[in-house]
């Protein structure tokens, strides 16, 4: 008997300030859930295999820079260290200017 790959739904709040007045919509993606998946690895799967237009931030991938902070199922978490075990909803970090989709402008926080 072959192992069936579990599929999850990833619901992403999408918006681009330069398109449609920045109006936000939610887009859902069906993604295979691999053992050890993180939110970041799921986002990579989406951009590499389903939708290259989805924007998100990644840098250190080890939980040190905190650049990948976002709201994951209603709680602020790091995408690179948050394990995925089922369906998820992703939203940009509130309180910061939106650049696009899950990317916000953190320059004021970093003193830039």
JSON list of C-alpha atoms in Angstrom, two decimals:
[
{"chain": "A", "resi": 1, "resn": "UNK", "atom": "CA", "xyz": [0.00, 0.00, 0.00]},
{"chain": "A", "resi": 2, "resn": "UNK", "atom": "CA", "xyz": [1.52, 3.29, -1.09]},
{"chain": "A", "resi": 3, "resn": "UNK", "atom": "CA", "xyz": [1.75, 6.19, 1.31]},
{"chain": "A", "resi": 4, "resn": "UNK", "atom": "CA", "xyz": [-0.73, 8.90, 0.42]},
{"chain": "A", "resi": 5, "resn": "UNK", "atom": "CA", "xyz": [0.52, 12.43, 0.65]},
{"chain": "A", "resi": 6, "resn": "UNK", "atom": "CA", "xyz": [-1.74, 14.62, 2.77]},
{"chain": "A", "resi": 7, "resn": "UNK", "atom": "CA", "xyz": [-2.88, 17.80, 1.05]},
{"chain": "A", "resi": 8, "resn": "UNK", "atom": "CA", "xyz": [-3.53, 20.97, 3.04]},
{"chain": "A", "resi": 9, "resn": "UNK", "atom": "CA", "xyz": [-5.21, 24.25, 2.16]},
{"chain": "A", "resi": 10, "resn": "UNK", "atom": "CA", "xyz": [-3.11, 27.37, 2.54]},
{"chain": "A", "resi": 11, "resn": "UNK", "atom": "CA", "xyz": [-5.24, 30.52, 2.61]},
{"chain": "A", "resi": 12, "resn": "UNK", "atom": "CA", "xyz": [-3.22, 33.69, 1.96]},
{"chain": "A", "resi": 13, "resn": "UNK", "atom": "CA", "xyz": [-4.32, 37.29, 2.35]},
{"chain": "A", "resi": 14, "resn": "UNK", "atom": "CA", "xyz": [-3.12, 38.98, -0.82]},
{"chain": "A", "resi": 15, "resn": "UNK", "atom": "CA", "xyz": [-2.92, 42.67, -1.62]},
{"chain": "A", "resi": 16, "resn": "UNK", "atom": "CA", "xyz": [-0.80, 45.01, -3.69]},
{"chain": "A", "resi": 17, "resn": "UNK", "atom": "CA", "xyz": [-1.06, 48.73, -2.86]},
{"chain": "A", "resi": 18, "resn": "UNK", "atom": "CA", "xyz": [-0.47, 49.51, -6.55]},
{"chain": "A", "resi": 19, "resn": "UNK", "atom": "CA", "xyz": [-3.35, 47.33, -7.82]},
{"chain": "A", "resi": 20, "resn": "UNK", "atom": "CA", "xyz": [-7.10, 47.80, -7.22]},
{"chain": "A", "resi": 21, "resn": "UNK", "atom": "CA", "xyz": [-6.43, 50.42, -4.55]},
{"chain": "A", "resi": 22, "resn": "UNK", "atom": "CA", "xyz": [-4.69, 47.84, -2.40]},
{"chain": "A", "resi": 23, "resn": "UNK", "atom": "CA", "xyz": [-7.90, 45.91, -1.81]},
{"chain": "A", "resi": 24, "resn": "UNK", "atom": "CA", "xyz": [-7.14, 42.65, -0.03]},
{"chain": "A", "resi": 25, "resn": "UNK", "atom": "CA", "xyz": [-8.49, 39.27, -1.07]},
{"chain": "A", "resi": 26, "resn": "UNK", "atom": "CA", "xyz": [-7.85, 35.75, 0.15]},
{"chain": "A", "resi": 27, "resn": "UNK", "atom": "CA", "xyz": [-6.48, 33.13, -2.21]},
{"chain": "A", "resi": 28, "resn": "UNK", "atom": "CA", "xyz": [-6.37, 29.44, -1.38]},
{"chain": "A", "resi": 29, "resn": "UNK", "atom": "CA", "xyz": [-3.79, 26.93, -2.52]},
{"chain": "A", "resi": 30, "resn": "UNK", "atom": "CA", "xyz": [-3.78, 23.13, -2.22]},
{"chain": "A", "resi": 31, "resn": "UNK", "atom": "CA", "xyz": [-0.31, 22.03, -1.15]},
{"chain": "A", "resi": 32, "resn": "UNK", "atom": "CA", "xyz": [1.14, 18.60, -0.34]},
{"chain": "A", "resi": 33, "resn": "UNK", "atom": "CA", "xyz": [2.16, 18.36, 3.31]},
{"chain": "A", "resi": 34, "resn": "UNK", "atom": "CA", "xyz": [5.61, 16.82, 3.58]},
{"chain": "A", "resi": 35, "resn": "UNK", "atom": "CA", "xyz": [7.02, 15.61, 6.91]},
{"chain": "A", "resi": 36, "resn": "UNK", "atom": "CA", "xyz": [8.82, 18.45, 8.69]},
{"chain": "A", "resi": 37, "resn": "UNK", "atom": "CA", "xyz": [7.12, 21.19, 6.65]},
{"chain": "A", "resi": 38, "resn": "UNK", "atom": "CA", "xyz": [7.33, 24.75, 7.90]},
{"chain": "A", "resi": 39, "resn": "UNK", "atom": "CA", "xyz": [5.27, 27.71, 6.75]},
{"chain": "A", "resi": 40, "resn": "UNK", "atom": "CA", "xyz": [8.32, 28.91, 4.81]},
{"chain": "A", "resi": 41, "resn": "UNK", "atom": "CA", "xyz": [8.71, 25.58, 2.99]},
{"chain": "A", "resi": 42, "resn": "UNK", "atom": "CA", "xyz": [5.01, 25.61, 2.11]},
{"chain": "A", "resi": 43, "resn": "UNK", "atom": "CA", "xyz": [5.34, 29.16, 0.73]},
{"chain": "A", "resi": 44, "resn": "UNK", "atom": "CA", "xyz": [8.36, 28.05, -1.31]},
{"chain": "A", "resi": 45, "resn": "UNK", "atom": "CA", "xyz": [6.31, 25.19, -2.75]},
{"chain": "A", "resi": 46, "resn": "UNK", "atom": "CA", "xyz": [3.58, 27.63, -3.77]},
{"chain": "A", "resi": 47, "resn": "UNK", "atom": "CA", "xyz": [5.97, 30.06, -5.49]},
{"chain": "A", "resi": 48, "resn": "UNK", "atom": "CA", "xyz": [8.01, 27.32, -7.17]},
{"chain": "A", "resi": 49, "resn": "UNK", "atom": "CA", "xyz": [5.10, 25.16, -8.35]},
{"chain": "A", "resi": 50, "resn": "UNK", "atom": "CA", "xyz": [1.80, 27.03, -8.30]},
{"chain": "A", "resi": 51, "resn": "UNK", "atom": "CA", "xyz": [1.97, 30.84, -8.23]},
{"chain": "A", "resi": 52, "resn": "UNK", "atom": "CA", "xyz": [5.18, 32.76, -8.86]},
{"chain": "A", "resi": 53, "resn": "UNK", "atom": "CA", "xyz": [3.45, 36.07, -8.10]},
{"chain": "A", "resi": 54, "resn": "UNK", "atom": "CA", "xyz": [3.02, 35.40, -4.37]},
{"chain": "A", "resi": 55, "resn": "UNK", "atom": "CA", "xyz": [5.31, 37.66, -2.32]},
{"chain": "A", "resi": 56, "resn": "UNK", "atom": "CA", "xyz": [6.78, 36.81, 1.07]},
{"chain": "A", "resi": 57, "resn": "UNK", "atom": "CA", "xyz": [10.04, 37.52, 2.91]},
{"chain": "A", "resi": 58, "resn": "UNK", "atom": "CA", "xyz": [12.75, 35.01, 3.67]},
{"chain": "A", "resi": 59, "resn": "UNK", "atom": "CA", "xyz": [16.31, 35.51, 4.77]},
{"chain": "A", "resi": 60, "resn": "UNK", "atom": "CA", "xyz": [18.11, 33.52, 7.46]},
{"chain": "A", "resi": 61, "resn": "UNK", "atom": "CA", "xyz": [15.68, 30.55, 7.52]},
{"chain": "A", "resi": 62, "resn": "UNK", "atom": "CA", "xyz": [16.77, 29.72, 11.10]},
{"chain": "A", "resi": 63, "resn": "UNK", "atom": "CA", "xyz": [14.65, 32.06, 13.23]},
{"chain": "A", "resi": 64, "resn": "UNK", "atom": "CA", "xyz": [17.32, 34.69, 13.92]},
{"chain": "A", "resi": 65, "resn": "UNK", "atom": "CA", "xyz": [16.44, 37.69, 11.72]},
{"chain": "A", "resi": 66, "resn": "UNK", "atom": "CA", "xyz": [12.65, 37.70, 12.36]},
{"chain": "A", "resi": 67, "resn": "UNK", "atom": "CA", "xyz": [12.08, 39.11, 8.88]},
{"chain": "A", "resi": 68, "resn": "UNK", "atom": "CA", "xyz": [9.58, 36.36, 8.06]},
{"chain": "A", "resi": 69, "resn": "UNK", "atom": "CA", "xyz": [7.16, 37.30, 10.84]},
{"chain": "A", "resi": 70, "resn": "UNK", "atom": "CA", "xyz": [3.55, 37.07, 9.77]},
{"chain": "A", "resi": 71, "resn": "UNK", "atom": "CA", "xyz": [0.19, 36.17, 11.21]},
{"chain": "A", "resi": 72, "resn": "UNK", "atom": "CA", "xyz": [-0.24, 32.40, 11.05]},
{"chain": "A", "resi": 73, "resn": "UNK", "atom": "CA", "xyz": [-3.68, 31.15, 12.06]},
{"chain": "A", "resi": 74, "resn": "UNK", "atom": "CA", "xyz": [-4.30, 34.36, 13.99]},
{"chain": "A", "resi": 75, "resn": "UNK", "atom": "CA", "xyz": [-0.97, 34.49, 15.87]},
{"chain": "A", "resi": 76, "resn": "UNK", "atom": "CA", "xyz": [2.25, 36.31, 15.06]},
{"chain": "A", "resi": 77, "resn": "UNK", "atom": "CA", "xyz": [4.90, 33.72, 14.30]},
{"chain": "A", "resi": 78, "resn": "UNK", "atom": "CA", "xyz": [8.06, 33.17, 12.25]},
{"chain": "A", "resi": 79, "resn": "UNK", "atom": "CA", "xyz": [7.38, 31.42, 8.94]},
{"chain": "A", "resi": 80, "resn": "UNK", "atom": "CA", "xyz": [10.78, 29.72, 8.97]},
{"chain": "A", "resi": 81, "resn": "UNK", "atom": "CA", "xyz": [10.32, 27.97, 12.32]},
{"chain": "A", "resi": 82, "resn": "UNK", "atom": "CA", "xyz": [6.56, 27.37, 12.49]},
{"chain": "A", "resi": 83, "resn": "UNK", "atom": "CA", "xyz": [5.67, 23.75, 11.76]},
{"chain": "A", "resi": 84, "resn": "UNK", "atom": "CA", "xyz": [2.69, 23.00, 9.55]},
{"chain": "A", "resi": 85, "resn": "UNK", "atom": "CA", "xyz": [0.41, 20.14, 10.54]},
{"chain": "A", "resi": 86, "resn": "UNK", "atom": "CA", "xyz": [-2.82, 21.10, 8.77]},
{"chain": "A", "resi": 87, "resn": "UNK", "atom": "CA", "xyz": [-4.67, 23.90, 6.98]},
{"chain": "A", "resi": 88, "resn": "UNK", "atom": "CA", "xyz": [-3.29, 27.38, 7.60]},
{"chain": "A", "resi": 89, "resn": "UNK", "atom": "CA", "xyz": [-4.28, 31.00, 7.05]},
{"chain": "A", "resi": 90, "resn": "UNK", "atom": "CA", "xyz": [-1.48, 33.51, 6.45]},
{"chain": "A", "resi": 91, "resn": "UNK", "atom": "CA", "xyz": [-1.70, 37.29, 6.77]},
{"chain": "A", "resi": 92, "resn": "UNK", "atom": "CA", "xyz": [0.86, 40.10, 6.76]},
{"chain": "A", "resi": 93, "resn": "UNK", "atom": "CA", "xyz": [2.20, 41.47, 10.02]},
{"chain": "A", "resi": 94, "resn": "UNK", "atom": "CA", "xyz": [-0.21, 44.21, 11.19]},
{"chain": "A", "resi": 95, "resn": "UNK", "atom": "CA", "xyz": [0.92, 47.71, 12.07]},
{"chain": "A", "resi": 96, "resn": "UNK", "atom": "CA", "xyz": [3.44, 48.07, 9.24]},
{"chain": "A", "resi": 97, "resn": "UNK", "atom": "CA", "xyz": [3.06, 49.52, 5.74]},
{"chain": "A", "resi": 98, "resn": "UNK", "atom": "CA", "xyz": [2.18, 46.79, 3.26]},
{"chain": "A", "resi": 99, "resn": "UNK", "atom": "CA", "xyz": [4.56, 46.28, 0.35]},
{"chain": "A", "resi": 100, "resn": "UNK", "atom": "CA", "xyz": [2.77, 43.31, -1.25]},
{"chain": "A", "resi": 101, "resn": "UNK", "atom": "CA", "xyz": [0.98, 40.16, -0.05]},
{"chain": "A", "resi": 102, "resn": "UNK", "atom": "CA", "xyz": [2.88, 38.96, 3.06]},
{"chain": "A", "resi": 103, "resn": "UNK", "atom": "CA", "xyz": [5.72, 41.51, 2.80]},
{"chain": "A", "resi": 104, "resn": "UNK", "atom": "CA", "xyz": [5.63, 44.58, 5.04]},
{"chain": "A", "resi": 105, "resn": "UNK", "atom": "CA", "xyz": [8.05, 47.48, 5.43]},
{"chain": "A", "resi": 106, "resn": "UNK", "atom": "CA", "xyz": [10.12, 46.83, 8.56]},
{"chain": "A", "resi": 107, "resn": "UNK", "atom": "CA", "xyz": [12.62, 49.62, 7.86]},
{"chain": "A", "resi": 108, "resn": "UNK", "atom": "CA", "xyz": [11.40, 51.86, 10.71]},
{"chain": "A", "resi": 109, "resn": "UNK", "atom": "CA", "xyz": [11.88, 48.98, 13.15]},
{"chain": "A", "resi": 110, "resn": "UNK", "atom": "CA", "xyz": [15.40, 48.39, 11.90]},
{"chain": "A", "resi": 111, "resn": "UNK", "atom": "CA", "xyz": [16.37, 52.06, 11.97]},
{"chain": "A", "resi": 112, "resn": "UNK", "atom": "CA", "xyz": [16.74, 52.35, 8.22]}
]
